[in-house]
Amino acid sequence: MEKRSEIAQLGEFGLINRIANRFNSENESTVKGIGDDAAVIDTGKDFLLVSTDMLLEGVHFDLSYMPLKHLGYKAVAVNVSDIAAMNGVPEQITIGLGMSNRFSLEAIDELYEGIHAACANYKVDLVGGDTSASASGLVISITVMGRVEKEKIVYRSGAKNNDIICVTGDLGSAYLGLQVLEREKEVFLTNPDMQPDIEKYEYLVGRQLKPDARMDIIFELKDLGIVPTSMIDVSDGLASELLHLSSNSGVGIKIFEASIPIDSQAFETAIEFKIDPVTIALNGGEDYELLFTINQSDYEKLKNHPDIHFIGHVHDNKNQNVLVTKDELVMPITAQGWNHFSK
Ligand code: ADP
Ligand code: MG
């Protein structure tokens, strides 16, 4: 019998590593291949940045609560976010679209209305793609291209001992928005006369349905003359992204529970769902905020920024990635995140 191994045993990152190990770069222009938020290609004057992100119906979105216009916007925003994470500026996208005959022309128009709005907001040109019928559901795969000055490129791998760890915005809200939408969907399916009760959760639902890439932060850092030492966007949850920064940089990180930015609506809703708000900030995904490290000498310039939070620092003990709780317990940060309830 032929051997059959389950992909789930390797996990997503294990699978990507396995693929990466099988390939060597043939071209001198390939500066960075698999392993960062975007590939880096030497075009002579600047670096070209390229990244692909795919959204699948039933996996990444549910059209019973995701309006197509928002979906189009989000598909672009999540791609732009990976260019931001390299300290770059997006310029073009191409779109691969798969759709079943369930979708009308009007539906696709709506999707592209959102795509158009995002292109206008991020000043990105739609320059191509591919269209196909799909056996089931909707698939949107976007490739984004961006540019960065060579000396301004920021990788996941540049964090240094004593650097300060910064994160923008707030964390966990997008995940909670999804929980609210899922709950209201269940209520609606059981009793279609019930009106969805999402007004109270408007901010959280907005964070799930209408995420924005933090290009504003990239432009501000540029104006301030700050180049982070390392950076990643928060798509999978703070814990997992912190571990990417520390392992790629060969350092350790220490963060403080009390400094993790959590919105008050997120805090209250987490309690309502009987989940720990910090666990959600660490493990909930799709916030699309930026997580980066700066040299201490840049702290003065950022310290009063209303939307940048200083959550900890880098140290040189590379096997120690820890979170210090409000009661000063030191807990290891794991890829699965850290569970407040298990202490
Ligand atoms: P992000 O969350 O920033 O989008 P991912 O975790 O999706 O990053 O991907 C990590 C790295 O693996 C990136 O460099 C990406 O280009 C690469 N990658 C992901 N899937 C594949 C694949 N199927 N084949 C080759 N490279 C891949
Ligand atoms: Mg990313």
Tab-separated table of C-alpha atoms and ligand atoms in Angstrom:
chain	number	residue	atom	x	y	z
A	1	MET	CA	0.000	0.000	0.000
A	2	GLU	CA	1.231	3.496	-0.770
A	3	LYS	CA	2.175	5.618	2.188
A	4	ARG	CA	-0.252	8.369	3.071
A	5	SER	CA	0.721	11.149	5.490
A	6	GLU	CA	-1.706	13.704	6.831
A	7	ILE	CA	-0.863	17.355	6.095
A	8	ALA	CA	-2.462	18.307	9.397
A	9	GLN	CA	0.419	16.589	11.209
A	10	LEU	CA	2.895	18.986	9.619
A	11	GLY	CA	0.689	22.041	9.992
A	12	GLU	CA	0.631	25.041	7.679
A	13	PHE	CA	4.080	26.308	8.635
A	14	GLY	CA	5.618	22.826	8.480
A	15	LEU	CA	4.225	22.356	5.006
A	16	ILE	CA	5.550	25.728	3.826
A	17	ASN	CA	9.006	24.875	5.225
A	18	ARG	CA	8.935	21.546	3.443
A	19	ILE	CA	8.117	23.273	0.163
A	20	ALA	CA	10.758	25.964	0.744
A	21	ASN	CA	13.480	23.392	1.467
A	22	ARG	CA	12.955	21.776	-1.905
A	23	PHE	CA	13.754	24.927	-3.872
A	24	ASN	CA	16.908	26.972	-4.343
A	25	SER	CA	16.981	30.391	-5.980
A	26	GLU	CA	18.410	30.351	-9.496
A	27	ASN	CA	18.324	34.095	-9.959
A	28	GLU	CA	20.530	36.701	-8.365
A	29	SER	CA	17.558	39.071	-8.375
A	30	THR	CA	15.757	36.859	-5.816
A	31	VAL	CA	16.815	38.595	-2.610
A	32	LYS	CA	14.299	36.895	-0.303
A	33	GLY	CA	12.102	33.962	-1.272
A	34	ILE	CA	9.682	32.062	0.933
A	35	GLY	CA	9.599	33.029	4.587
A	36	ASP	CA	8.661	36.669	5.024
A	37	ASP	CA	5.478	38.675	4.437
A	38	ALA	CA	6.452	39.270	0.822
A	39	ALA	CA	9.143	38.078	-1.572
A	40	VAL	CA	11.882	40.624	-2.267
A	41	ILE	CA	13.187	41.079	-5.799
A	42	ASP	CA	16.076	43.271	-6.855
A	43	THR	CA	14.971	45.448	-9.760
A	44	GLY	CA	18.044	47.649	-9.846
A	45	LYS	CA	17.105	50.866	-8.066
A	46	ASP	CA	14.503	49.622	-5.572
A	47	PHE	CA	13.266	46.318	-4.256
A	48	LEU	CA	10.089	44.916	-5.776
A	49	LEU	CA	7.831	43.207	-3.183
A	50	VAL	CA	5.426	40.425	-4.171
A	51	SER	CA	2.859	38.644	-2.023
A	52	THR	CA	-0.214	36.446	-2.583
A	53	ASP	CA	-3.160	35.891	-0.278
A	54	MET	CA	-6.174	33.796	-1.091
A	55	LEU	CA	-9.681	33.885	0.377
A	56	LEU	CA	-11.937	30.841	0.028
A	57	GLU	CA	-15.667	30.674	0.627
A	58	GLY	CA	-16.470	28.413	3.558
A	59	VAL	CA	-12.909	28.722	4.903
A	60	HIS	CA	-12.165	32.436	5.127
A	61	PHE	CA	-15.593	33.929	4.698
A	62	ASP	CA	-19.277	33.110	4.920
A	63	LEU	CA	-21.470	35.036	2.504
A	64	SER	CA	-24.450	34.799	4.835
A	65	TYR	CA	-22.927	37.653	6.801
A	66	MET	CA	-20.074	38.932	4.646
A	67	PRO	CA	-21.375	41.431	2.087
A	68	LEU	CA	-19.569	40.954	-1.255
A	69	LYS	CA	-18.503	44.576	-1.323
A	70	HIS	CA	-16.734	44.164	2.006
A	71	LEU	CA	-15.210	40.914	0.849
A	72	GLY	CA	-13.704	42.635	-2.177
A	73	TYR	CA	-12.257	45.363	0.009
A	74	LYS	CA	-10.883	42.897	2.524
A	75	ALA	CA	-9.254	40.708	-0.148
A	76	VAL	CA	-7.204	43.724	-1.260
A	77	ALA	CA	-6.529	45.043	2.259
A	78	VAL	CA	-5.054	41.764	3.539
A	79	ASN	CA	-2.634	41.723	0.606
A	80	VAL	CA	-1.641	45.359	1.059
A	81	SER	CA	-0.987	44.547	4.712
A	82	ASP	CA	1.833	42.158	3.702
A	83	ILE	CA	3.506	44.921	1.671
A	84	ALA	CA	3.174	47.277	4.654
A	85	ALA	CA	4.862	44.606	6.791
A	86	MET	CA	7.984	44.941	4.595
A	87	ASN	CA	7.865	48.755	5.021
A	88	GLY	CA	6.844	49.022	1.380
A	89	VAL	CA	4.167	50.792	-0.626
A	90	PRO	CA	1.756	48.753	-2.799
A	91	GLU	CA	1.422	49.666	-6.473
A	92	GLN	CA	-0.349	46.913	-8.450
A	93	ILE	CA	-2.553	43.875	-7.901
A	94	THR	CA	-3.675	40.967	-10.049
A	95	ILE	CA	-6.783	38.955	-9.177
A	96	GLY	CA	-7.531	35.278	-9.705
A	97	LEU	CA	-11.273	34.722	-9.446
A	98	GLY	CA	-13.116	31.398	-9.319
A	99	MET	CA	-16.909	31.415	-9.124
A	100	SER	CA	-19.772	28.975	-9.448
A	101	ASN	CA	-22.973	29.731	-11.359
A	102	ARG	CA	-24.577	30.594	-8.030
A	103	PHE	CA	-23.149	34.071	-8.528
A	104	SER	CA	-24.959	36.625	-10.665
A	105	LEU	CA	-23.403	39.429	-12.652
A	106	GLU	CA	-24.720	41.831	-10.009
A	107	ALA	CA	-22.954	39.863	-7.291
A	108	ILE	CA	-19.615	40.061	-9.098
A	109	ASP	CA	-20.201	43.787	-9.692
A	110	GLU	CA	-20.641	44.206	-5.964
A	111	LEU	CA	-17.427	42.304	-5.242
A	112	TYR	CA	-15.537	44.534	-7.665
A	113	GLU	CA	-17.068	47.646	-6.152
A	114	GLY	CA	-15.277	46.744	-2.932
A	115	ILE	CA	-12.079	45.906	-4.800
A	116	HIS	CA	-12.311	49.267	-6.543
A	117	ALA	CA	-12.795	51.129	-3.261
A	118	ALA	CA	-9.716	49.454	-1.786
A	119	CYS	CA	-7.645	50.159	-4.903
A	120	ALA	CA	-8.647	53.824	-4.645
A	121	ASN	CA	-7.875	53.967	-0.931
A	122	TYR	CA	-4.426	52.366	-1.190
A	123	LYS	CA	-3.687	53.920	-4.598
A	124	VAL	CA	-3.188	50.525	-6.175
A	125	ASP	CA	-3.777	49.616	-9.832
A	126	LEU	CA	-5.590	46.451	-10.835
A	127	VAL	CA	-3.452	45.256	-13.750
A	128	GLY	CA	-4.612	41.716	-14.524
A	129	GLY	CA	-5.729	38.346	-13.262
A	130	ASP	CA	-7.597	35.259	-14.326
A	131	THR	CA	-11.252	34.212	-14.305
A	132	SER	CA	-12.595	30.706	-14.077
A	133	ALA	CA	-15.683	28.724	-13.231
A	134	SER	CA	-15.441	26.948	-9.884
A	135	ALA	CA	-17.132	23.676	-8.949
A	136	SER	CA	-18.317	25.183	-5.718
A	137	GLY	CA	-18.186	28.578	-4.160
A	138	LEU	CA	-16.116	31.675	-4.550
A	139	VAL	CA	-12.311	31.871	-4.575
A	140	ILE	CA	-10.389	35.134	-4.657
A	141	SER	CA	-6.626	35.003	-4.897
A	142	ILE	CA	-4.828	38.317	-5.065
A	143	THR	CA	-1.193	39.005	-5.789
A	144	VAL	CA	0.086	42.405	-4.799
A	145	MET	CA	3.251	44.103	-5.957
A	146	GLY	CA	4.883	46.924	-4.084
A	147	ARG	CA	8.111	48.795	-3.820
A	148	VAL	CA	10.548	49.844	-1.122
A	149	GLU	CA	13.853	51.704	-1.163
A	150	LYS	CA	16.599	49.127	-0.620
A	151	GLU	CA	17.881	50.673	2.587
A	152	LYS	CA	14.347	50.903	4.041
A	153	ILE	CA	13.358	47.240	3.672
A	154	VAL	CA	12.266	45.587	6.910
A	155	TYR	CA	12.357	41.800	7.371
A	156	ARG	CA	11.041	39.562	10.129
A	157	SER	CA	14.666	38.818	10.959
A	158	GLY	CA	16.172	42.124	12.128
A	159	ALA	CA	15.132	42.340	15.805
A	160	LYS	CA	18.102	43.035	18.110
A	161	ASN	CA	18.768	42.734	21.806
A	162	ASN	CA	17.077	45.607	23.758
A	163	ASP	CA	14.828	46.687	20.881
A	164	ILE	CA	11.349	47.813	21.885
A	165	ILE	CA	8.378	45.780	20.660
A	166	CYS	CA	5.545	47.880	19.242
A	167	VAL	CA	2.071	47.010	18.023
A	168	THR	CA	-0.476	49.268	16.356
A	169	GLY	CA	-4.212	49.578	17.015
A	170	ASP	CA	-5.862	46.953	19.178
A	171	LEU	CA	-5.898	43.171	19.131
A	172	GLY	CA	-8.566	40.479	19.283
A	173	SER	CA	-11.457	42.595	18.012
A	174	ALA	CA	-11.675	40.982	14.566
A	175	TYR	CA	-11.895	37.507	16.108
A	176	LEU	CA	-14.632	38.621	18.481
A	177	GLY	CA	-16.478	40.257	15.590
A	178	LEU	CA	-16.479	36.856	13.903
A	179	GLN	CA	-17.822	35.177	17.052
A	180	VAL	CA	-20.662	37.711	17.207
A	181	LEU	CA	-21.527	37.153	13.530
A	182	GLU	CA	-21.449	33.368	13.954
A	183	ARG	CA	-23.682	33.563	16.988
A	184	GLU	CA	-26.225	35.811	15.284
A	185	LYS	CA	-26.236	33.505	12.270
A	186	GLU	CA	-27.127	30.557	14.519
A	187	VAL	CA	-29.883	32.578	16.168
A	188	PHE	CA	-31.243	33.555	12.753
A	189	LEU	CA	-31.148	29.976	11.447
A	190	THR	CA	-33.099	28.728	14.457
A	191	ASN	CA	-35.585	31.565	14.387
A	192	PRO	CA	-35.692	33.641	11.172
A	193	ASP	CA	-38.024	36.199	12.787
A	194	MET	CA	-35.316	37.256	15.227
A	195	GLN	CA	-33.505	40.399	14.191
A	196	PRO	CA	-29.737	40.199	14.472
A	197	ASP	CA	-28.447	41.978	17.535
A	198	ILE	CA	-25.159	43.387	16.308
A	199	GLU	CA	-25.512	47.120	16.885
A	200	LYS	CA	-23.897	46.829	20.283
A	201	TYR	CA	-20.915	45.082	18.654
A	202	GLU	CA	-20.533	47.477	15.747
A	203	TYR	CA	-16.827	48.092	16.256
A	204	LEU	CA	-15.956	44.386	16.493
A	205	VAL	CA	-18.057	43.413	13.500
A	206	GLY	CA	-16.478	46.250	11.523
A	207	ARG	CA	-13.010	44.962	12.420
A	208	GLN	CA	-13.950	41.544	11.011
A	209	LEU	CA	-15.762	42.729	7.882
A	210	LYS	CA	-13.775	45.844	6.991
A	211	PRO	CA	-10.130	45.456	7.987
A	212	ASP	CA	-7.688	48.094	6.796
A	213	ALA	CA	-3.976	47.677	6.142
A	214	ARG	CA	-1.923	50.088	8.259
A	215	MET	CA	-0.341	52.026	5.425
A	216	ASP	CA	-0.950	55.148	7.530
A	217	ILE	CA	1.656	53.877	9.998
A	218	ILE	CA	4.165	53.122	7.221
A	219	PHE	CA	3.873	56.699	5.942
A	220	GLU	CA	4.155	58.143	9.456
A	221	LEU	CA	7.265	56.107	10.235
A	222	LYS	CA	8.763	57.331	6.991
A	223	ASP	CA	8.002	60.970	7.879
A	224	LEU	CA	9.598	60.475	11.290
A	225	GLY	CA	12.683	58.914	9.728
A	226	ILE	CA	12.166	55.630	11.560
A	227	VAL	CA	12.968	52.247	10.007
A	228	PRO	CA	11.806	49.416	12.297
A	229	THR	CA	14.404	46.710	12.912
A	230	SER	CA	11.882	43.939	12.197
A	231	MET	CA	8.217	43.822	11.256
A	232	ILE	CA	5.281	41.487	10.500
A	233	ASP	CA	1.556	42.031	10.135
A	234	VAL	CA	-0.779	40.465	12.667
A	235	SER	CA	-2.878	38.086	10.586
A	236	ASP	CA	-2.737	34.967	12.788
A	237	GLY	CA	-2.674	36.430	16.302
A	238	LEU	CA	-0.014	38.216	18.339
A	239	ALA	CA	1.563	35.059	19.828
A	240	SER	CA	2.253	33.407	16.507
A	241	GLU	CA	3.615	36.641	14.969
A	242	LEU	CA	5.884	37.325	17.965
A	243	LEU	CA	7.336	33.833	17.566
A	244	HIS	CA	7.961	34.472	13.866
A	245	LEU	CA	9.899	37.644	14.745
A	246	SER	CA	11.924	36.000	17.507
A	247	SER	CA	12.786	32.805	15.623
A	248	ASN	CA	13.663	34.642	12.411
A	249	SER	CA	15.780	37.150	14.331
A	250	GLY	CA	17.451	34.589	16.608
A	251	VAL	CA	16.414	36.499	19.739
A	252	GLY	CA	13.936	36.150	22.602
A	253	ILE	CA	11.050	38.427	23.445
A	254	LYS	CA	9.368	39.515	26.618
A	255	ILE	CA	5.962	41.177	26.579
A	256	PHE	CA	3.732	42.479	29.342
A	257	GLU	CA	0.091	41.491	29.630
A	258	ALA	CA	-0.854	44.925	30.961
A	259	SER	CA	0.505	46.601	27.810
A	260	ILE	CA	-1.400	44.561	25.241
A	261	PRO	CA	-3.923	46.894	23.583
A	262	ILE	CA	-7.462	45.549	23.856
A	263	ASP	CA	-10.492	47.662	22.978
A	264	SER	CA	-13.093	48.055	25.754
A	265	GLN	CA	-15.878	46.593	23.597
A	266	ALA	CA	-13.610	43.609	22.858
A	267	PHE	CA	-12.841	43.219	26.538
A	268	GLU	CA	-16.509	43.175	27.554
A	269	THR	CA	-17.530	40.899	24.698
A	270	ALA	CA	-14.785	38.402	25.487
A	271	ILE	CA	-16.090	38.186	29.048
A	272	GLU	CA	-19.616	37.753	27.696
A	273	PHE	CA	-18.360	34.839	25.563
A	274	LYS	CA	-16.541	33.487	28.631
A	275	ILE	CA	-13.133	33.699	27.002
A	276	ASP	CA	-10.157	35.536	28.382
A	277	PRO	CA	-9.558	38.826	26.522
A	278	VAL	CA	-5.770	38.368	26.624
A	279	THR	CA	-6.020	34.851	25.188
A	280	ILE	CA	-8.021	36.325	22.326
A	281	ALA	CA	-5.531	39.131	21.752
A	282	LEU	CA	-2.756	36.516	21.616
A	283	ASN	CA	-4.527	33.956	19.468
A	284	GLY	CA	-7.398	35.580	17.609
A	285	GLY	CA	-6.478	36.386	14.014
A	286	GLU	CA	-7.247	38.897	11.288
A	287	ASP	CA	-6.499	42.140	13.090
A	288	TYR	CA	-4.063	43.192	10.329
A	289	GLU	CA	-2.214	45.495	12.689
A	290	LEU	CA	1.569	45.895	12.453
A	291	LEU	CA	3.921	44.303	14.966
A	292	PHE	CA	7.431	45.734	14.827
A	293	THR	CA	10.580	46.355	16.806
A	294	ILE	CA	12.478	49.636	17.036
A	295	ASN	CA	15.854	50.639	18.294
A	296	GLN	CA	15.598	52.326	21.715
A	297	SER	CA	16.921	55.552	20.191
A	298	ASP	CA	13.688	55.870	18.178
A	299	TYR	CA	11.419	55.575	21.204
A	300	GLU	CA	11.296	59.326	21.938
A	301	LYS	CA	9.864	60.024	18.500
A	302	LEU	CA	7.056	57.494	18.916
A	303	LYS	CA	6.273	57.549	22.603
A	304	ASN	CA	3.279	59.890	22.328
A	305	HIS	CA	1.805	58.275	19.249
A	306	PRO	CA	-1.868	57.559	20.064
A	307	ASP	CA	-2.036	54.343	18.067
A	308	ILE	CA	1.319	52.682	18.691
A	309	HIS	CA	1.678	50.612	21.865
A	310	PHE	CA	4.892	49.444	23.479
A	311	ILE	CA	4.308	45.926	24.682
A	312	GLY	CA	7.743	44.665	25.633
A	313	HIS	CA	11.329	44.257	24.543
A	314	VAL	CA	13.777	41.981	22.795
A	315	HIS	CA	16.490	40.095	24.702
A	316	ASP	CA	19.278	37.807	23.580
A	317	ASN	CA	18.158	34.550	25.191
A	318	LYS	CA	16.626	33.098	22.079
A	319	ASN	CA	14.756	30.254	23.689
A	320	GLN	CA	12.826	32.500	25.995
A	321	ASN	CA	9.658	34.012	24.609
A	322	VAL	CA	7.570	35.048	27.571
A	323	LEU	CA	4.588	37.012	28.718
A	324	VAL	CA	4.643	38.686	32.138
A	325	THR	CA	1.120	38.642	33.586
A	326	LYS	CA	-0.485	41.428	35.596
A	327	ASP	CA	0.412	39.484	38.759
A	328	GLU	CA	4.022	39.149	37.546
A	329	LEU	CA	3.891	35.504	36.597
A	330	VAL	CA	6.218	34.666	33.719
A	331	MET	CA	4.465	32.460	31.155
A	332	PRO	CA	5.968	30.988	27.991
A	333	ILE	CA	4.391	32.155	24.741
A	334	THR	CA	3.550	29.241	22.472
A	335	ALA	CA	2.323	29.081	18.885
A	336	GLN	CA	-1.043	27.931	20.155
A	337	GLY	CA	-0.940	30.945	22.371
A	338	TRP	CA	-1.169	31.169	26.026
A	339	ASN	CA	-4.252	30.248	27.977
A	340	HIS	CA	-5.082	32.426	30.930
A	341	PHE	CA	-7.399	29.759	32.305
A	342	SER	CA	-4.729	27.088	32.626
A	343	LYS	CA	-2.504	28.904	35.080
B	1	ADP	P1	1.388	35.751	5.619
B	1	ADP	O1	0.585	35.281	6.812
B	1	ADP	O2	2.241	36.923	5.896
B	1	ADP	O3	0.525	35.920	4.363
B	1	ADP	P2	2.096	33.045	5.163
B	1	ADP	O4	2.190	32.424	6.519
B	1	ADP	O5	0.852	32.851	4.355
B	1	ADP	O6	2.415	34.589	5.287
B	1	ADP	O7	3.300	32.562	4.286
B	1	ADP	C1	4.612	32.528	4.792
B	1	ADP	C2	5.585	32.387	3.618
B	1	ADP	O8	5.331	31.185	2.894
B	1	ADP	C3	5.480	33.509	2.601
B	1	ADP	O9	6.798	33.793	2.154
B	1	ADP	C4	4.653	32.899	1.480
B	1	ADP	O10	4.949	33.486	0.241
B	1	ADP	C5	5.102	31.450	1.496
B	1	ADP	N1	4.103	30.477	1.013
B	1	ADP	C6	2.865	30.234	1.536
B	1	ADP	N2	2.240	29.257	0.867
B	1	ADP	C7	3.097	28.836	-0.115
B	1	ADP	C8	3.044	27.834	-1.139
B	1	ADP	N3	1.966	27.065	-1.272
B	1	ADP	N4	4.123	27.702	-1.944
B	1	ADP	C9	5.198	28.497	-1.785
B	1	ADP	N5	5.320	29.439	-0.856
B	1	ADP	C10	4.296	29.629	-0.009
B	2	MG	MG	1.887	38.730	6.759
